[in-house]
Amino acid sequence: MSKVKFYSGENVPLEMHKVRIVQKLDLVPIDRRLQAIKDAGNNTFLLRNRDIFLDMLTDSGVNAMSDQQLAAMMVADDSYAGSESYTRLEEKITEIFGTEYFLPVHQGRAAESIISKVYVTPGSYVPMNYHFTTSKAHVVVNGGMVEEYITEEGLKFNSDNPFKGNMDTVALENLIKKVGAAKIAFVRMETGTNLIGGQPHSLANLRDVSNICKKHGIKFVFDASLLADNLHFIKTREEAYKNKSIREITREISDLCDIIYFSARKLGCVRGGGICCRTKDDYMKMRELVTLYEGFLTYGGMSIREIEALTVGLDETMDENMINQGPQFIEFMVNELHNSGVPVITPAGGLGAHLNAGAFLSHIPQTQYPAGALAAALYLVGGIRGMERGSISEQRDNEGKETYANMELLRLAAPRRVFTMSQLKFVVDRVQWLYANRELIGGLKFVEEPKMLRFFFGKLEGTSDWHTKLVAKFKADFGDSL
Ligand SMILES: *Cc1c(COP(=O)(O)O)cnc(C)c1O
């Protein structure tokens, strides 16, 4: 809920910033969009920016930076070693997280690579609340096994559970009993759980997990990439923390973890990442891999300017008015859609709104990729680029058989501080129109299917000529409107 009440009683999220640099956008005519989505093989990753109106593909590396961040970039102390900019970042990390040792890396997955190389041994287990694509890949590459213990509630499309990202601690204890603590490389908790819709965990749950780790002497690793959103949810949804400051909540979280890592493409609104360690032992184990793969210890593959901007970005993340903008905008979208009957994941999480494509297009079987079809259709009718998070994002098994996703979702990411309310209303409006005309949307089939990561480069076409029919209906309803 917005902290500012309106006389009208309407619940409008209010931006606590003003826009001082803008980037021009075009909404190209629908015939051009039809050509563009065909050229892209119905894959929104292959669209070109010039054809896109609202880019809701991801929040990664595309959050708006502040004037203070841009100003800080101009005073960056560029040097290979011993940069003052790095010292400022290191001090800020200690101030915010209370951890003494820091390692910079070029982005989040680099942190995952280093942590996994150091702690995962062949045949070891890494229990987590839920996997993220890169975090799982690095555990597996190093011979480890990922065990996911998201609570049952986490995988429900619709729920009123405020903390769908919580870990099932009973399942965790059972694993420890079964295989023994020595076989567990570390326990990983992901904040603002990305792949289940940016859903938060509670601080109480984090404490339970941390206590189990302590009791058994298991290392506890925290993926803080989506911390900003989760902090907002702890403050607004967890009774015990409503009067605590964001800084106090952050510190309480951090005190429960042994290693904290993050993608600064999300946390801090720059491009980079880092690993915060509590002990010198952990730091020394990982340090040499930073110099081997990332860069010298005072930049770790990041540009010094981004380091300077990250210091400011992390500080800004401690401001409630900064971190509530994303979740409030997403909540607005989710509530508008949900209240008008559009199938969408509830409650609203961070990161973006997630349309339930399986229910939205219940007439399209999973073999014809409903989430991919919905992504293509939304681009067609609104120039809006979302990301397919369904079976196209999965991979065939070793025998070449499809493995279908648990959920067919279309993710509409809301990069922080980037879009305005009227743009979001436009998105809601076009999605509602599409829902009213959903019977016109048909399925997709692959015409080019790469073996690895097919969702990035694969090309598909309609199983019928549904694109043309959808365009005709759009023109009949909207006339010469874009
Ligand atoms: C994005 C993300 C990562 C990986 O970070 P990159 O900077 O994209 O490499 C890891 N974990 C979570 C939860 C993420 O959202």
Coordinates of C-alpha atoms and ligand atoms in Angstrom, one line a residue:
M1 CA 0.0 0.0 0.0
S2 CA 1.3 3.5 -0.8
K3 CA 2.3 5.4 2.2
V4 CA 0.5 8.4 0.9
K5 CA -3.3 8.3 1.2
F6 CA -5.5 9.9 -1.6
Y7 CA -8.6 11.9 -0.7
S8 CA -10.5 9.9 -3.3
G9 CA -9.7 6.7 -1.3
E10 CA -8.1 5.2 -4.4
N11 CA -5.0 3.3 -3.7
V12 CA -2.4 4.7 -6.1
P13 CA 1.3 3.9 -5.7
L14 CA 3.1 7.2 -5.8
E15 CA 6.6 7.7 -7.2
M16 CA 9.0 9.2 -4.7
H17 CA 11.3 10.4 -7.4
K18 CA 11.2 12.7 -10.5
V19 CA 12.4 11.9 -13.9
R20 CA 15.2 14.1 -15.2
I21 CA 16.6 12.1 -18.0
V22 CA 14.3 10.4 -20.5
Q23 CA 14.7 7.9 -23.3
K24 CA 12.3 8.3 -26.3
L25 CA 10.1 5.3 -27.0
D26 CA 8.2 4.4 -30.1
L27 CA 5.1 2.3 -30.4
V28 CA 5.5 1.1 -34.0
P29 CA 2.3 0.2 -36.0
I30 CA 0.7 -3.2 -35.5
D31 CA 1.6 -4.3 -39.0
R32 CA 5.3 -3.6 -38.2
R33 CA 4.9 -5.5 -34.9
L34 CA 3.5 -8.5 -36.8
Q35 CA 6.5 -8.6 -39.1
A36 CA 8.9 -8.1 -36.1
I37 CA 7.5 -11.0 -34.1
K38 CA 7.5 -13.2 -37.2
D39 CA 11.2 -12.3 -37.9
A40 CA 12.0 -13.0 -34.2
G41 CA 10.4 -16.5 -34.5
N42 CA 7.9 -15.6 -31.8
N43 CA 10.8 -15.4 -29.4
T44 CA 10.8 -12.2 -27.5
F45 CA 14.5 -12.5 -26.8
L46 CA 15.1 -12.1 -30.5
L47 CA 13.1 -8.8 -30.9
R48 CA 15.1 -5.6 -31.5
N49 CA 14.7 -2.7 -29.1
R50 CA 13.7 -0.4 -32.0
D51 CA 10.4 -2.4 -32.3
I52 CA 9.7 -2.5 -28.6
F53 CA 7.6 -0.1 -26.7
L54 CA 7.7 -1.3 -23.1
D55 CA 10.6 -3.7 -22.3
M56 CA 9.5 -6.0 -19.5
L57 CA 11.8 -8.8 -20.3
T58 CA 13.9 -8.6 -17.1
D59 CA 14.9 -6.4 -14.2
S60 CA 18.6 -7.4 -14.7
G61 CA 20.9 -4.5 -15.4
V62 CA 18.1 -2.2 -16.5
N63 CA 16.9 -0.6 -13.3
A64 CA 17.1 3.2 -13.4
M65 CA 20.1 4.8 -11.7
S66 CA 19.7 7.9 -9.6
D67 CA 21.3 11.3 -10.1
Q68 CA 23.5 10.5 -7.1
Q69 CA 24.7 7.3 -8.7
L70 CA 25.6 9.0 -12.0
A71 CA 27.3 11.8 -10.1
A72 CA 29.4 9.3 -8.2
M73 CA 30.6 7.7 -11.4
M74 CA 32.3 10.9 -12.4
V75 CA 34.5 10.9 -9.3
A76 CA 35.5 7.2 -9.6
D77 CA 39.1 6.6 -8.7
D78 CA 40.3 4.5 -11.7
S79 CA 43.2 2.3 -11.0
Y80 CA 44.1 -1.4 -11.4
A81 CA 44.9 -1.9 -7.7
G82 CA 44.2 0.0 -4.5
S83 CA 41.3 2.1 -5.9
E84 CA 39.7 4.5 -3.4
S85 CA 36.4 3.7 -5.0
Y86 CA 36.8 0.1 -3.9
T87 CA 37.6 1.1 -0.4
R88 CA 34.4 3.1 -0.2
L89 CA 32.4 0.1 -1.4
E90 CA 34.0 -2.2 1.1
E91 CA 33.2 0.2 3.9
K92 CA 29.6 0.5 2.8
I93 CA 29.2 -3.3 2.7
T94 CA 30.5 -3.6 6.2
E95 CA 28.3 -0.8 7.4
I96 CA 25.1 -2.4 5.9
F97 CA 25.7 -6.1 6.3
G98 CA 28.2 -6.1 9.2
T99 CA 30.4 -8.5 7.4
E100 CA 34.1 -7.9 7.5
Y101 CA 35.4 -9.4 4.2
F102 CA 34.2 -8.6 0.7
L103 CA 35.0 -10.0 -2.8
P104 CA 33.9 -8.1 -5.9
V105 CA 32.8 -10.1 -9.0
H106 CA 31.5 -9.1 -12.5
Q107 CA 27.9 -10.4 -11.9
G108 CA 25.8 -12.7 -9.7
R109 CA 26.6 -16.0 -11.5
A110 CA 30.3 -15.4 -11.1
A111 CA 29.7 -15.4 -7.3
E112 CA 27.8 -18.6 -7.7
S113 CA 30.6 -20.2 -9.7
I114 CA 33.2 -19.3 -7.1
I115 CA 31.2 -20.4 -4.1
S116 CA 30.3 -23.7 -5.8
K117 CA 33.9 -24.4 -6.9
V118 CA 35.1 -23.9 -3.3
Y119 CA 32.4 -25.7 -1.4
V120 CA 30.6 -28.2 -3.6
T121 CA 32.2 -31.6 -3.9
P122 CA 31.0 -34.5 -6.1
G123 CA 28.1 -36.2 -4.5
S124 CA 27.4 -33.4 -2.0
Y125 CA 23.9 -31.9 -1.5
V126 CA 22.9 -28.3 -1.7
P127 CA 19.4 -27.8 -0.2
M128 CA 17.7 -24.5 -1.1
N129 CA 14.2 -23.0 -0.9
Y130 CA 14.2 -22.9 -4.7
H131 CA 16.7 -22.9 -7.5
F132 CA 17.7 -20.1 -9.8
T133 CA 18.9 -21.1 -13.2
T134 CA 22.5 -20.1 -12.8
S135 CA 22.7 -21.1 -9.1
K136 CA 21.6 -24.7 -9.9
A137 CA 23.9 -24.9 -13.0
H138 CA 27.0 -24.1 -10.9
V139 CA 26.1 -26.6 -8.2
V140 CA 25.5 -29.3 -10.8
V141 CA 28.7 -28.5 -12.9
N142 CA 30.7 -29.1 -9.7
G143 CA 29.1 -32.5 -9.1
G144 CA 26.6 -31.4 -6.5
M145 CA 22.9 -32.2 -6.2
V146 CA 20.2 -29.5 -5.7
E147 CA 17.4 -30.3 -3.3
E148 CA 14.5 -27.9 -3.4
Y149 CA 12.4 -27.5 -0.2
I150 CA 10.0 -24.7 -1.0
T151 CA 6.9 -24.9 1.2
E152 CA 3.8 -26.4 -0.5
E153 CA 2.2 -23.0 -0.6
G154 CA 5.0 -21.7 -2.8
L155 CA 4.0 -23.6 -5.9
K156 CA 0.3 -22.7 -5.8
F157 CA -0.8 -20.2 -8.4
N158 CA -3.1 -18.4 -6.1
S159 CA -2.8 -18.1 -2.4
D160 CA -3.0 -15.5 0.3
N161 CA 0.2 -16.7 2.0
P162 CA 2.4 -13.6 2.4
F163 CA 5.6 -15.7 2.4
K164 CA 5.5 -18.2 -0.5
G165 CA 9.3 -18.2 -0.7
N166 CA 9.7 -19.9 2.7
M167 CA 11.8 -23.1 3.1
D168 CA 10.2 -26.2 4.4
T169 CA 12.4 -26.7 7.5
V170 CA 11.1 -30.2 8.3
A171 CA 12.2 -31.4 4.8
L172 CA 15.6 -29.8 5.5
E173 CA 16.0 -31.6 8.8
N174 CA 14.9 -34.9 7.2
L175 CA 17.7 -34.6 4.6
I176 CA 20.3 -33.9 7.3
K177 CA 19.0 -37.0 9.2
K178 CA 19.1 -39.1 6.1
V179 CA 22.5 -38.1 4.5
G180 CA 24.3 -36.5 7.5
A181 CA 25.6 -32.9 7.8
A182 CA 29.0 -33.8 6.3
K183 CA 27.4 -34.5 2.9
I184 CA 25.8 -31.1 2.7
A185 CA 28.0 -28.5 1.0
F186 CA 25.9 -25.6 2.2
V187 CA 22.3 -24.6 2.6
R188 CA 21.3 -21.8 0.1
M189 CA 18.4 -19.5 0.7
E190 CA 17.3 -17.2 -2.1
T191 CA 15.6 -14.0 -1.1
G192 CA 12.7 -12.7 -3.2
T193 CA 12.5 -16.1 -4.8
N194 CA 12.9 -15.4 -8.5
L195 CA 11.5 -18.3 -10.4
I196 CA 8.4 -18.7 -8.4
G197 CA 7.3 -15.2 -9.0
G198 CA 9.6 -13.0 -6.9
Q199 CA 7.9 -14.3 -3.7
P200 CA 9.5 -13.4 -0.4
H201 CA 10.5 -15.5 2.7
S202 CA 9.9 -14.3 6.2
L203 CA 12.6 -13.3 8.6
A204 CA 11.3 -15.9 11.0
N205 CA 11.7 -18.7 8.4
L206 CA 15.3 -17.5 7.7
R207 CA 16.1 -17.7 11.4
D208 CA 14.7 -21.2 11.6
V209 CA 16.9 -22.3 8.7
S210 CA 19.9 -20.5 10.1
N211 CA 19.4 -22.2 13.5
I212 CA 19.2 -25.7 11.8
C213 CA 22.5 -24.9 10.0
K214 CA 24.2 -23.8 13.2
K215 CA 23.0 -26.8 15.1
H216 CA 24.5 -29.1 12.5
G217 CA 27.6 -27.0 11.7
I218 CA 26.5 -26.5 8.0
K219 CA 27.4 -23.3 6.1
F220 CA 24.5 -21.0 5.4
V221 CA 24.7 -19.1 2.1
F222 CA 22.2 -16.3 1.2
D223 CA 21.5 -15.2 -2.3
A224 CA 20.7 -11.5 -1.8
S225 CA 20.1 -10.5 -5.4
L226 CA 16.4 -9.7 -4.9
L227 CA 16.9 -8.4 -1.3
A228 CA 15.3 -5.0 -1.9
D229 CA 11.9 -6.4 -2.7
N230 CA 12.1 -9.0 0.2
L231 CA 13.0 -6.2 2.7
H232 CA 9.9 -4.3 1.6
F233 CA 7.7 -7.4 2.2
I234 CA 9.2 -8.2 5.6
K235 CA 8.5 -4.7 6.7
T236 CA 5.0 -4.6 5.3
R237 CA 3.9 -8.2 5.8
E238 CA 5.7 -9.5 8.9
E239 CA 4.1 -8.1 12.1
A240 CA 7.2 -8.3 14.2
Y241 CA 9.2 -6.0 11.8
K242 CA 6.7 -3.2 11.0
N243 CA 8.4 -0.8 13.3
K244 CA 12.0 -1.7 12.4
S245 CA 14.0 0.3 9.9
I246 CA 15.2 -1.3 6.6
R247 CA 18.7 -1.1 7.9
E248 CA 17.8 -2.9 11.1
I249 CA 16.0 -5.6 9.2
T250 CA 18.9 -6.0 6.7
R251 CA 21.3 -6.4 9.6
E252 CA 19.1 -8.9 11.3
I253 CA 19.0 -11.0 8.1
S254 CA 22.7 -10.7 7.5
D255 CA 23.6 -11.7 11.1
L256 CA 21.9 -15.1 10.4
C257 CA 24.1 -16.0 7.3
D258 CA 27.7 -17.1 6.8
I259 CA 28.1 -16.0 3.2
I260 CA 26.0 -13.4 1.4
Y261 CA 26.3 -12.9 -2.3
F262 CA 24.4 -10.8 -4.9
S263 CA 23.9 -9.8 -8.4
A264 CA 24.3 -6.0 -8.4
R265 CA 22.4 -6.0 -11.7
K266 CA 19.4 -6.2 -9.4
L267 CA 20.6 -5.1 -5.9
G268 CA 22.1 -1.7 -6.2
C269 CA 20.9 -0.9 -9.7
V270 CA 24.3 -1.2 -11.5
R271 CA 26.1 -4.0 -13.3
G272 CA 28.3 -6.2 -11.1
G273 CA 28.1 -8.4 -8.0
G274 CA 29.8 -9.4 -4.8
I275 CA 30.4 -12.0 -2.1
C276 CA 30.4 -10.9 1.6
C277 CA 32.1 -13.2 4.1
R278 CA 32.0 -13.3 7.8
T279 CA 35.2 -15.3 8.4
K280 CA 38.7 -14.8 7.1
D281 CA 38.8 -18.5 6.3
D282 CA 35.9 -18.3 3.8
Y283 CA 37.4 -15.2 2.3
M284 CA 40.8 -16.7 1.8
K285 CA 39.4 -19.8 0.2
M286 CA 37.5 -17.8 -2.4
R287 CA 39.9 -15.0 -2.9
E288 CA 42.3 -16.7 -5.3
L289 CA 39.4 -17.6 -7.6
V290 CA 38.5 -13.9 -7.9
T291 CA 41.9 -13.0 -9.1
L292 CA 41.9 -16.0 -11.4
Y293 CA 38.6 -15.5 -13.1
E294 CA 37.3 -12.0 -12.3
G295 CA 40.1 -9.5 -11.9
F296 CA 42.2 -8.0 -9.2
L297 CA 40.7 -7.8 -5.8
T298 CA 39.9 -4.1 -5.9
Y299 CA 37.6 -4.4 -9.0
G300 CA 36.7 -8.1 -9.6
G301 CA 35.7 -7.5 -13.3
M302 CA 33.5 -4.5 -12.6
S303 CA 34.2 -1.1 -14.0
I304 CA 35.4 1.3 -11.3
R305 CA 32.6 3.6 -12.2
E306 CA 30.0 0.9 -11.5
I307 CA 31.7 0.2 -8.2
E308 CA 31.3 3.9 -7.2
A309 CA 27.6 3.7 -8.3
L310 CA 27.1 0.5 -6.4
T311 CA 28.2 2.1 -3.1
V312 CA 25.5 4.8 -3.6
G313 CA 23.0 2.2 -4.9
L314 CA 23.3 0.0 -1.8
D315 CA 22.9 3.0 0.4
E316 CA 19.8 4.0 -1.5
T317 CA 18.4 0.5 -1.1
M318 CA 18.2 1.2 2.7
D319 CA 15.5 3.8 1.9
E320 CA 12.0 2.5 2.3
N321 CA 10.7 5.0 -0.3
M322 CA 13.2 3.7 -2.8
I323 CA 12.6 0.0 -2.4
N324 CA 8.8 0.1 -2.2
Q325 CA 8.4 1.5 -5.7
G326 CA 8.9 -1.8 -7.5
P327 CA 6.6 -3.9 -5.3
Q328 CA 3.9 -1.3 -5.2
F329 CA 3.8 -1.0 -9.0
I330 CA 3.7 -4.7 -9.4
E331 CA 1.0 -5.0 -6.8
F332 CA -1.1 -2.4 -8.7
M333 CA -0.7 -4.5 -11.9
V334 CA -1.5 -7.8 -10.2
N335 CA -4.5 -6.5 -8.4
E336 CA -6.0 -4.8 -11.5
L337 CA -5.6 -8.0 -13.5
H338 CA -6.7 -10.3 -10.8
N339 CA -9.8 -8.2 -10.0
S340 CA -10.8 -8.3 -13.7
G341 CA -10.6 -12.0 -13.8
V342 CA -7.2 -12.4 -15.6
P343 CA -5.3 -15.4 -14.3
V344 CA -2.2 -14.0 -12.5
I345 CA 0.0 -15.3 -9.7
T346 CA -1.1 -14.0 -6.3
P347 CA -0.2 -12.5 -4.0
A348 CA 1.9 -10.0 -5.9
G349 CA 5.6 -10.5 -5.4
G350 CA 8.6 -8.5 -6.4
L351 CA 10.4 -8.5 -9.8
G352 CA 7.2 -8.4 -11.9
A353 CA 3.7 -9.6 -12.6
H354 CA 3.4 -13.2 -13.6
L355 CA 0.5 -14.2 -15.9
N356 CA -0.7 -17.7 -15.6
A357 CA -0.6 -18.6 -19.2
G358 CA -1.8 -22.2 -18.7
A359 CA -5.1 -20.9 -17.4
F360 CA -5.2 -17.8 -19.7
L361 CA -4.9 -20.0 -22.7
S362 CA -6.5 -23.2 -21.4
H363 CA -7.4 -24.2 -24.9
I364 CA -3.7 -24.5 -25.9
P365 CA -2.1 -27.7 -24.8
Q366 CA 1.4 -27.6 -23.2
T367 CA 2.8 -29.3 -26.3
Q368 CA 2.1 -26.0 -28.1
Y369 CA 3.7 -23.7 -25.5
P370 CA 0.9 -21.5 -24.2
A371 CA 3.4 -19.2 -22.3
G372 CA 5.4 -18.6 -25.5
A373 CA 2.2 -17.9 -27.5
L374 CA 1.0 -15.4 -24.8
A375 CA 4.4 -13.6 -25.0
A376 CA 4.1 -13.3 -28.7
A377 CA 0.5 -12.2 -28.6
L378 CA 1.1 -9.5 -26.0
Y379 CA 4.0 -8.1 -28.0
L380 CA 1.7 -8.0 -31.1
V381 CA -1.1 -6.1 -29.4
G382 CA 0.9 -3.8 -27.2
G383 CA 4.6 -3.7 -28.3
I384 CA 5.2 -5.1 -24.7
R385 CA 8.1 -7.5 -24.3
G386 CA 7.7 -10.1 -21.5
M387 CA 9.6 -13.3 -20.9
E388 CA 8.3 -16.8 -21.4
R389 CA 8.7 -18.8 -18.2
G390 CA 7.2 -22.1 -19.2
S391 CA 8.1 -25.2 -21.2
I392 CA 10.1 -23.4 -23.8
S393 CA 12.4 -22.4 -20.9
E394 CA 12.8 -26.1 -20.0
Q395 CA 15.1 -28.5 -21.8
R396 CA 14.5 -31.9 -23.4
D397 CA 15.7 -34.9 -21.5
N398 CA 18.6 -37.2 -22.6
E399 CA 16.2 -39.2 -24.8
G400 CA 15.0 -36.0 -26.5
K401 CA 11.6 -36.0 -24.8
E402 CA 10.0 -32.8 -23.7
T403 CA 10.1 -32.0 -20.0
Y404 CA 7.1 -29.7 -19.3
A405 CA 7.2 -26.9 -16.8
N406 CA 5.2 -27.0 -13.6
M407 CA 3.8 -23.6 -14.4
E408 CA 3.3 -21.9 -17.8
L409 CA 4.0 -18.3 -17.0
L410 CA 4.5 -15.0 -18.8
R411 CA 6.7 -12.7 -16.7
L412 CA 6.2 -9.0 -17.0
A413 CA 9.2 -7.6 -15.2
A414 CA 9.0 -4.1 -13.7
P415 CA 12.6 -2.8 -13.6
R416 CA 12.9 -0.4 -10.7
R417 CA 12.0 3.3 -11.3
V418 CA 11.7 2.8 -15.1
F419 CA 8.0 2.9 -15.9
T420 CA 5.3 5.3 -15.1
M421 CA 1.7 4.6 -13.8
S422 CA 0.1 5.4 -17.2
Q423 CA 2.5 2.9 -18.9
L424 CA 1.4 0.2 -16.4
K425 CA -2.2 1.0 -17.0
F426 CA -1.6 0.5 -20.7
V427 CA -0.1 -2.9 -20.0
V428 CA -3.0 -3.9 -17.9
D429 CA -5.4 -2.6 -20.6
R430 CA -3.8 -4.6 -23.4
V431 CA -3.6 -7.8 -21.2
Q432 CA -7.3 -7.4 -20.4
W433 CA -8.2 -7.0 -24.1
L434 CA -6.1 -10.0 -24.9
Y435 CA -7.9 -12.0 -22.2
A436 CA -11.3 -11.0 -23.7
N437 CA -10.0 -12.2 -27.1
R438 CA -8.0 -15.2 -25.9
E439 CA -9.8 -17.7 -28.1
L440 CA -8.2 -16.1 -31.1
I441 CA -4.7 -17.0 -29.8
G442 CA -3.2 -20.3 -31.1
G443 CA -0.2 -22.4 -30.2
L444 CA 3.4 -22.5 -31.4
K445 CA 5.7 -25.1 -32.8
F446 CA 9.5 -25.0 -33.1
V447 CA 11.1 -24.4 -36.5
E448 CA 14.6 -24.0 -35.1
E449 CA 15.4 -25.7 -31.8
P450 CA 18.8 -25.4 -30.3
K451 CA 19.9 -28.2 -27.9
M452 CA 21.1 -25.9 -25.1
L453 CA 19.2 -23.0 -23.7
R454 CA 16.6 -23.1 -26.5
F455 CA 14.6 -20.2 -25.0
F456 CA 17.4 -17.8 -25.9
F457 CA 17.8 -18.6 -29.6
G458 CA 15.0 -20.9 -30.6
K459 CA 12.5 -19.9 -33.4
L460 CA 8.8 -20.9 -33.5
E461 CA 5.8 -20.4 -35.7
G462 CA 2.1 -20.4 -35.2
T463 CA 0.3 -23.8 -35.4
S464 CA -2.3 -21.9 -37.4
D465 CA -2.6 -18.4 -38.9
W466 CA -3.8 -17.0 -35.6
H467 CA -1.5 -13.9 -35.7
T468 CA -3.4 -12.5 -38.7
K469 CA -6.8 -13.1 -37.1
L470 CA -5.6 -11.4 -33.9
V471 CA -4.4 -8.4 -35.9
A472 CA -7.7 -8.1 -37.7
K473 CA -9.7 -8.1 -34.5
F474 CA -7.3 -5.6 -33.0
K475 CA -7.9 -3.2 -36.0
A476 CA -11.6 -3.7 -35.8
D477 CA -11.7 -2.8 -32.1
F478 CA -9.0 -0.1 -32.0
G479 CA -9.3 1.5 -35.4
D480 CA -6.2 3.5 -36.3
S481 CA -4.9 3.5 -32.7
L482 CA -1.4 2.0 -32.2
Ligands
LIG1 C1 19.9 -12.6 -11.5 C2 20.1 -13.6 -10.4 C3 21.3 -14.3 -10.3 C4 22.4 -14.2 -11.3 O1 22.9 -12.9 -11.4 P1 23.5 -12.4 -12.8 O2 24.1 -11.0 -12.4 O3 22.5 -12.3 -13.8 O4 24.6 -13.3 -13.2 C5 21.4 -15.1 -9.2 N1 20.4 -15.2 -8.3 C6 19.2 -14.6 -8.4 C7 18.2 -14.8 -7.4 C8 19.0 -13.7 -9.5 O5 17.8 -13.1 -9.6

